Amino acid sequence: LILVYPVVTMGENTHAGSRNYLIGPYPAQEYANLTSIEKQVTKHFPPTFLWWGDQDQTVDPDNSRMLKAALEHNGILCDCVEYSGVGHGVGIGKDLSCEGWIEKAVAFWEKQR
């Protein structure tokens, strides 16, 4: 699994626009829990490459931090990187601290094959 500055949770730190679009503005708590990735991680979750920027003003970086914690808690092989000074929607990250993330993700993926 390769995730880049993802919306992870439908709970407290969610990106409201994504939640509204995906499950509505006032989902039942049970449904919000079922659609929050960090609450669905088990020992059977796939190896995961995850990165985010610490300056993301669109999706709270705590989304990725929560998923990282869940992956580590469940012993899932993961490569999680928080890039300094990077916001949301930077694509390949040319001239940013995250430049080269694609190569890093591909290398992670190739190890899993």
CSV table of N, CA and C in Angstrom, one decimal:
chain,number,residue,atom,x,y,z
A,1,LEU,N,0.8,-1.2,0.0
A,1,LEU,CA,0.0,0.0,0.0
A,1,LEU,C,0.9,1.2,0.0
A,2,ILE,N,0.6,2.2,-0.9
A,2,ILE,CA,1.4,3.4,-0.9
A,2,ILE,C,0.4,4.6,-0.7
A,3,LEU,N,0.6,5.3,0.3
A,3,LEU,CA,-0.2,6.5,0.7
A,3,LEU,C,0.6,7.7,0.7
A,4,VAL,N,0.0,8.8,0.2
A,4,VAL,CA,0.7,10.1,0.1
A,4,VAL,C,-0.3,11.1,0.7
A,5,TYR,N,0.1,11.8,1.8
A,5,TYR,CA,-0.7,12.8,2.5
A,5,TYR,C,-2.2,12.4,2.6
A,6,PRO,N,-2.5,11.2,3.1
A,6,PRO,CA,-3.8,10.7,3.0
A,6,PRO,C,-4.8,11.2,4.1
A,7,VAL,N,-6.1,11.2,3.7
A,7,VAL,CA,-7.1,11.3,4.7
A,7,VAL,C,-7.3,9.9,5.3
A,8,VAL,N,-7.0,9.8,6.5
A,8,VAL,CA,-7.0,8.5,7.2
A,8,VAL,C,-8.3,8.3,8.0
A,9,THR,N,-8.5,9.3,8.9
A,9,THR,CA,-9.6,9.1,9.8
A,9,THR,C,-10.9,9.8,9.4
A,10,MET,N,-12.0,9.3,9.9
A,10,MET,CA,-13.3,10.0,9.7
A,10,MET,C,-13.7,10.6,11.1
A,11,GLY,N,-12.7,10.5,12.1
A,11,GLY,CA,-13.0,11.0,13.4
A,11,GLY,C,-12.5,12.4,13.6
A,12,GLU,N,-12.0,12.6,14.8
A,12,GLU,CA,-11.7,14.0,15.3
A,12,GLU,C,-10.8,14.8,14.3
A,13,ASN,N,-9.8,14.2,13.7
A,13,ASN,CA,-8.8,15.0,12.9
A,13,ASN,C,-9.1,14.8,11.4
A,14,THR,N,-10.3,14.5,11.0
A,14,THR,CA,-10.6,14.3,9.6
A,14,THR,C,-10.5,15.6,8.8
A,15,HIS,N,-10.4,15.4,7.5
A,15,HIS,CA,-10.6,16.5,6.6
A,15,HIS,C,-12.1,16.5,6.3
A,16,ALA,N,-12.7,17.6,6.8
A,16,ALA,CA,-14.2,17.6,6.8
A,16,ALA,C,-14.8,17.5,5.4
A,17,GLY,N,-14.2,18.1,4.4
A,17,GLY,CA,-14.7,18.0,3.1
A,17,GLY,C,-14.7,16.6,2.5
A,18,SER,N,-13.6,15.8,2.8
A,18,SER,CA,-13.6,14.4,2.4
A,18,SER,C,-14.6,13.6,3.1
A,19,ARG,N,-14.7,13.8,4.4
A,19,ARG,CA,-15.7,13.0,5.2
A,19,ARG,C,-17.1,13.3,4.7
A,20,ASN,N,-17.4,14.6,4.5
A,20,ASN,CA,-18.8,15.0,4.0
A,20,ASN,C,-19.0,14.3,2.6
A,21,TYR,N,-18.1,14.3,1.8
A,21,TYR,CA,-18.2,13.8,0.4
A,21,TYR,C,-18.4,12.2,0.5
A,22,LEU,N,-17.6,11.6,1.4
A,22,LEU,CA,-17.6,10.1,1.4
A,22,LEU,C,-18.7,9.5,2.3
A,23,ILE,N,-18.9,10.1,3.4
A,23,ILE,CA,-19.9,9.4,4.3
A,23,ILE,C,-20.9,10.4,4.9
A,24,GLY,N,-20.9,11.7,4.5
A,24,GLY,CA,-21.8,12.6,5.0
A,24,GLY,C,-21.3,13.4,6.1
A,25,PRO,N,-22.0,14.6,6.4
A,25,PRO,CA,-21.5,15.5,7.4
A,25,PRO,C,-21.7,15.0,8.9
A,26,TYR,N,-22.7,14.1,9.1
A,26,TYR,CA,-23.0,13.7,10.5
A,26,TYR,C,-23.1,12.2,10.5
A,27,PRO,N,-22.1,11.4,10.2
A,27,PRO,CA,-22.2,10.0,10.2
A,27,PRO,C,-22.4,9.4,11.6
A,28,ALA,N,-23.1,8.3,11.7
A,28,ALA,CA,-23.1,7.6,12.9
A,28,ALA,C,-21.7,7.2,13.4
A,29,GLN,N,-21.5,7.3,14.7
A,29,GLN,CA,-20.1,7.0,15.2
A,29,GLN,C,-19.6,5.6,14.7
A,30,GLU,N,-20.5,4.6,14.7
A,30,GLU,CA,-20.1,3.3,14.2
A,30,GLU,C,-19.6,3.3,12.8
A,31,TYR,N,-20.3,4.1,11.9
A,31,TYR,CA,-19.9,4.2,10.5
A,31,TYR,C,-18.6,5.0,10.4
A,32,ALA,N,-18.4,6.0,11.2
A,32,ALA,CA,-17.2,6.8,11.2
A,32,ALA,C,-16.0,5.9,11.6
A,33,ASN,N,-16.2,5.0,12.6
A,33,ASN,CA,-15.2,4.1,13.0
A,33,ASN,C,-14.9,3.1,12.0
A,34,LEU,N,-15.9,2.6,11.3
A,34,LEU,CA,-15.6,1.6,10.2
A,34,LEU,C,-14.9,2.1,9.0
A,35,THR,N,-15.0,3.4,8.8
A,35,THR,CA,-14.3,4.0,7.6
A,35,THR,C,-13.1,4.8,8.0
A,36,SER,N,-12.6,4.7,9.3
A,36,SER,CA,-11.4,5.3,9.7
A,36,SER,C,-10.3,4.2,9.6
A,37,ILE,N,-9.3,4.4,8.7
A,37,ILE,CA,-8.3,3.4,8.4
A,37,ILE,C,-7.5,3.0,9.6
A,38,GLU,N,-7.2,4.0,10.4
A,38,GLU,CA,-6.3,3.7,11.6
A,38,GLU,C,-7.0,2.7,12.6
A,39,LYS,N,-8.3,2.6,12.5
A,39,LYS,CA,-9.1,1.7,13.3
A,39,LYS,C,-9.3,0.3,12.7
A,40,GLN,N,-8.9,0.2,11.4
A,40,GLN,CA,-9.0,-1.1,10.7
A,40,GLN,C,-7.7,-1.9,10.5
A,41,VAL,N,-6.6,-1.4,11.1
A,41,VAL,CA,-5.4,-2.0,10.9
A,41,VAL,C,-5.3,-3.3,11.9
A,42,THR,N,-5.0,-4.4,11.3
A,42,THR,CA,-4.8,-5.7,12.0
A,42,THR,C,-3.5,-6.2,11.6
A,43,LYS,N,-3.2,-7.4,12.1
A,43,LYS,CA,-1.9,-8.0,11.7
A,43,LYS,C,-1.9,-8.5,10.3
A,44,HIS,N,-3.1,-8.4,9.6
A,44,HIS,CA,-3.2,-8.8,8.2
A,44,HIS,C,-3.2,-7.6,7.3
A,45,PHE,N,-3.0,-6.5,7.7
A,45,PHE,CA,-2.9,-5.2,6.9
A,45,PHE,C,-1.7,-5.4,6.0
A,46,PRO,N,-1.7,-4.8,4.8
A,46,PRO,CA,-0.6,-4.9,3.9
A,46,PRO,C,0.6,-4.1,4.3
A,47,PRO,N,1.8,-4.4,3.9
A,47,PRO,CA,3.0,-3.5,4.1
A,47,PRO,C,2.6,-2.2,3.5
A,48,THR,N,3.0,-1.1,4.2
A,48,THR,CA,2.6,0.2,3.8
A,48,THR,C,3.7,1.2,3.8
A,49,PHE,N,3.8,1.9,2.6
A,49,PHE,CA,4.6,3.1,2.5
A,49,PHE,C,3.7,4.3,2.7
A,50,LEU,N,4.1,5.2,3.5
A,50,LEU,CA,3.3,6.4,3.9
A,50,LEU,C,4.2,7.6,4.1
A,51,TRP,N,3.8,8.7,3.4
A,51,TRP,CA,4.5,9.9,3.7
A,51,TRP,C,3.5,11.1,3.7
A,52,TRP,N,4.0,12.1,4.4
A,52,TRP,CA,3.2,13.3,4.6
A,52,TRP,C,4.1,14.5,4.9
A,53,GLY,N,3.6,15.7,4.8
A,53,GLY,CA,4.4,16.9,5.1
A,53,GLY,C,3.9,17.5,6.4
A,54,ASP,N,4.8,18.0,7.2
A,54,ASP,CA,4.5,18.6,8.5
A,54,ASP,C,3.8,19.9,8.4
A,55,GLN,N,3.7,20.5,7.2
A,55,GLN,CA,3.1,21.8,6.9
A,55,GLN,C,1.8,21.6,6.2
A,56,ASP,N,1.2,20.4,6.1
A,56,ASP,CA,0.0,20.2,5.4
A,56,ASP,C,-1.2,21.0,6.1
A,57,GLN,N,-1.7,21.9,5.4
A,57,GLN,CA,-2.8,22.7,5.9
A,57,GLN,C,-4.2,22.2,5.4
A,58,THR,N,-4.2,21.2,4.6
A,58,THR,CA,-5.4,20.6,4.1
A,58,THR,C,-5.9,19.4,4.9
A,59,VAL,N,-4.9,18.5,5.0
A,59,VAL,CA,-5.2,17.2,5.8
A,59,VAL,C,-4.3,17.3,7.0
A,60,ASP,N,-4.8,17.3,8.2
A,60,ASP,CA,-4.0,17.4,9.4
A,60,ASP,C,-3.0,16.2,9.4
A,61,PRO,N,-1.7,16.6,9.6
A,61,PRO,CA,-0.7,15.5,9.6
A,61,PRO,C,-0.9,14.5,10.6
A,62,ASP,N,-1.7,14.7,11.6
A,62,ASP,CA,-2.1,13.7,12.6
A,62,ASP,C,-2.8,12.5,12.0
A,63,ASN,N,-3.4,12.7,10.8
A,63,ASN,CA,-4.0,11.6,10.1
A,63,ASN,C,-3.0,10.5,9.9
A,64,SER,N,-1.9,10.9,9.3
A,64,SER,CA,-0.8,10.0,9.0
A,64,SER,C,-0.1,9.5,10.2
A,65,ARG,N,0.1,10.3,11.2
A,65,ARG,CA,0.7,9.9,12.5
A,65,ARG,C,-0.1,8.8,13.2
A,66,MET,N,-1.4,9.0,13.1
A,66,MET,CA,-2.3,8.0,13.7
A,66,MET,C,-2.2,6.6,13.0
A,67,LEU,N,-2.1,6.7,11.7
A,67,LEU,CA,-2.0,5.5,10.9
A,67,LEU,C,-0.6,4.8,11.2
A,68,LYS,N,0.4,5.6,11.2
A,68,LYS,CA,1.7,5.1,11.5
A,68,LYS,C,1.7,4.4,12.9
A,69,ALA,N,1.1,5.0,13.9
A,69,ALA,CA,1.0,4.4,15.2
A,69,ALA,C,0.3,3.0,15.2
A,70,ALA,N,-0.8,3.0,14.4
A,70,ALA,CA,-1.6,1.7,14.3
A,70,ALA,C,-0.8,0.7,13.6
A,71,LEU,N,-0.1,1.1,12.5
A,71,LEU,CA,0.8,0.1,11.8
A,71,LEU,C,1.9,-0.5,12.7
A,72,GLU,N,2.5,0.4,13.4
A,72,GLU,CA,3.6,-0.1,14.3
A,72,GLU,C,3.0,-0.9,15.5
A,73,HIS,N,1.9,-0.5,16.0
A,73,HIS,CA,1.3,-1.3,17.1
A,73,HIS,C,0.9,-2.7,16.7
A,74,ASN,N,0.6,-2.9,15.4
A,74,ASN,CA,0.2,-4.2,14.9
A,74,ASN,C,1.3,-4.9,14.2
A,75,GLY,N,2.5,-4.4,14.3
A,75,GLY,CA,3.7,-5.0,13.7
A,75,GLY,C,3.7,-5.1,12.2
A,76,ILE,N,3.0,-4.1,11.5
A,76,ILE,CA,3.0,-4.1,10.1
A,76,ILE,C,4.3,-3.5,9.5
A,77,LEU,N,4.8,-4.1,8.5
A,77,LEU,CA,6.0,-3.6,7.9
A,77,LEU,C,5.6,-2.3,7.2
A,78,CYS,N,6.3,-1.2,7.6
A,78,CYS,CA,6.0,0.1,7.1
A,78,CYS,C,7.2,1.0,6.9
A,79,ASP,N,7.1,1.9,6.0
A,79,ASP,CA,8.1,2.9,5.8
A,79,ASP,C,7.3,4.2,5.9
A,80,CYS,N,7.4,4.9,6.9
A,80,CYS,CA,6.7,6.2,7.2
A,80,CYS,C,7.6,7.3,7.3
A,81,VAL,N,7.3,8.4,6.5
A,81,VAL,CA,8.2,9.5,6.4
A,81,VAL,C,7.4,10.8,6.6
A,82,GLU,N,7.8,11.6,7.5
A,82,GLU,CA,7.3,13.0,7.7
A,82,GLU,C,8.3,14.0,7.1
A,83,TYR,N,7.9,14.7,6.1
A,83,TYR,CA,8.9,15.6,5.4
A,83,TYR,C,8.7,17.0,6.0
A,84,SER,N,9.8,17.6,6.4
A,84,SER,CA,9.7,19.0,7.0
A,84,SER,C,9.5,20.0,5.9
A,85,GLY,N,8.6,21.0,6.2
A,85,GLY,CA,8.3,22.1,5.3
A,85,GLY,C,7.5,21.8,4.1
A,86,VAL,N,6.8,20.7,4.1
A,86,VAL,CA,6.0,20.2,3.0
A,86,VAL,C,4.5,20.3,3.3
A,87,GLY,N,3.8,20.8,2.3
A,87,GLY,CA,2.3,20.9,2.5
A,87,GLY,C,1.6,19.8,1.8
A,88,HIS,N,0.4,20.1,1.3
A,88,HIS,CA,-0.5,19.2,0.7
A,88,HIS,C,-0.5,19.4,-0.8
A,89,GLY,N,-0.6,18.3,-1.6
A,89,GLY,CA,-0.7,18.4,-3.0
A,89,GLY,C,0.5,18.8,-3.8
A,90,VAL,N,1.7,18.3,-3.4
A,90,VAL,CA,2.9,18.7,-4.0
A,90,VAL,C,3.4,17.8,-5.1
A,91,GLY,N,2.6,16.8,-5.4
A,91,GLY,CA,3.0,15.9,-6.5
A,91,GLY,C,4.3,15.2,-6.3
A,92,ILE,N,5.2,15.3,-7.2
A,92,ILE,CA,6.5,14.7,-7.0
A,92,ILE,C,7.5,15.4,-6.1
A,93,GLY,N,7.1,16.6,-5.7
A,93,GLY,CA,7.9,17.3,-4.7
A,93,GLY,C,9.1,17.9,-5.2
A,94,LYS,N,9.1,18.3,-6.5
A,94,LYS,CA,10.3,18.9,-7.1
A,94,LYS,C,10.8,20.1,-6.2
A,95,ASP,N,12.1,20.1,-5.9
A,95,ASP,CA,12.8,21.1,-5.1
A,95,ASP,C,12.3,21.2,-3.7
A,96,LEU,N,11.6,20.2,-3.2
A,96,LEU,CA,11.2,20.1,-1.8
A,96,LEU,C,11.9,19.0,-1.1
A,97,SER,N,11.8,19.0,0.2
A,97,SER,CA,12.5,17.9,1.0
A,97,SER,C,12.0,16.5,0.7
A,98,CYS,N,10.7,16.4,0.1
A,98,CYS,CA,10.2,15.1,-0.3
A,98,CYS,C,10.5,14.7,-1.7
A,99,GLU,N,11.3,15.5,-2.4
A,99,GLU,CA,11.7,15.1,-3.7
A,99,GLU,C,12.4,13.7,-3.6
A,100,GLY,N,12.0,12.8,-4.5
A,100,GLY,CA,12.6,11.4,-4.5
A,100,GLY,C,11.7,10.4,-3.8
A,101,TRP,N,10.5,10.9,-3.3
A,101,TRP,CA,9.6,10.0,-2.6
A,101,TRP,C,9.1,8.9,-3.5
A,102,ILE,N,9.0,9.1,-4.8
A,102,ILE,CA,8.5,8.1,-5.7
A,102,ILE,C,9.5,6.9,-5.7
A,103,GLU,N,10.7,7.3,-5.9
A,103,GLU,CA,11.8,6.2,-6.0
A,103,GLU,C,11.8,5.4,-4.7
A,104,LYS,N,11.7,6.1,-3.6
A,104,LYS,CA,11.6,5.4,-2.2
A,104,LYS,C,10.4,4.5,-2.1
A,105,ALA,N,9.3,5.0,-2.6
A,105,ALA,CA,8.1,4.1,-2.6
A,105,ALA,C,8.2,2.9,-3.5
A,106,VAL,N,8.8,3.1,-4.7
A,106,VAL,CA,9.0,2.0,-5.6
A,106,VAL,C,9.9,1.0,-5.0
A,107,ALA,N,11.0,1.4,-4.4
A,107,ALA,CA,12.0,0.5,-3.7
A,107,ALA,C,11.3,-0.3,-2.6
A,108,PHE,N,10.4,0.4,-1.8
A,108,PHE,CA,9.7,-0.3,-0.8
A,108,PHE,C,8.8,-1.4,-1.4
A,109,TRP,N,8.0,-1.0,-2.5
A,109,TRP,CA,7.1,-1.9,-3.1
A,109,TRP,C,7.9,-3.1,-3.7
A,110,GLU,N,9.0,-2.9,-4.4
A,110,GLU,CA,9.8,-3.9,-5.0
A,110,GLU,C,10.3,-5.0,-4.0
A,111,LYS,N,10.6,-4.5,-2.7
A,111,LYS,CA,11.0,-5.4,-1.7
A,111,LYS,C,9.9,-6.4,-1.3
A,112,GLN,N,8.7,-5.9,-1.5
A,112,GLN,CA,7.5,-6.7,-1.0
A,112,GLN,C,7.1,-7.8,-2.0
A,113,ARG,N,7.5,-7.6,-3.3
A,113,ARG,CA,7.1,-8.5,-4.3
A,113,ARG,C,7.7,-9.9,-4.2
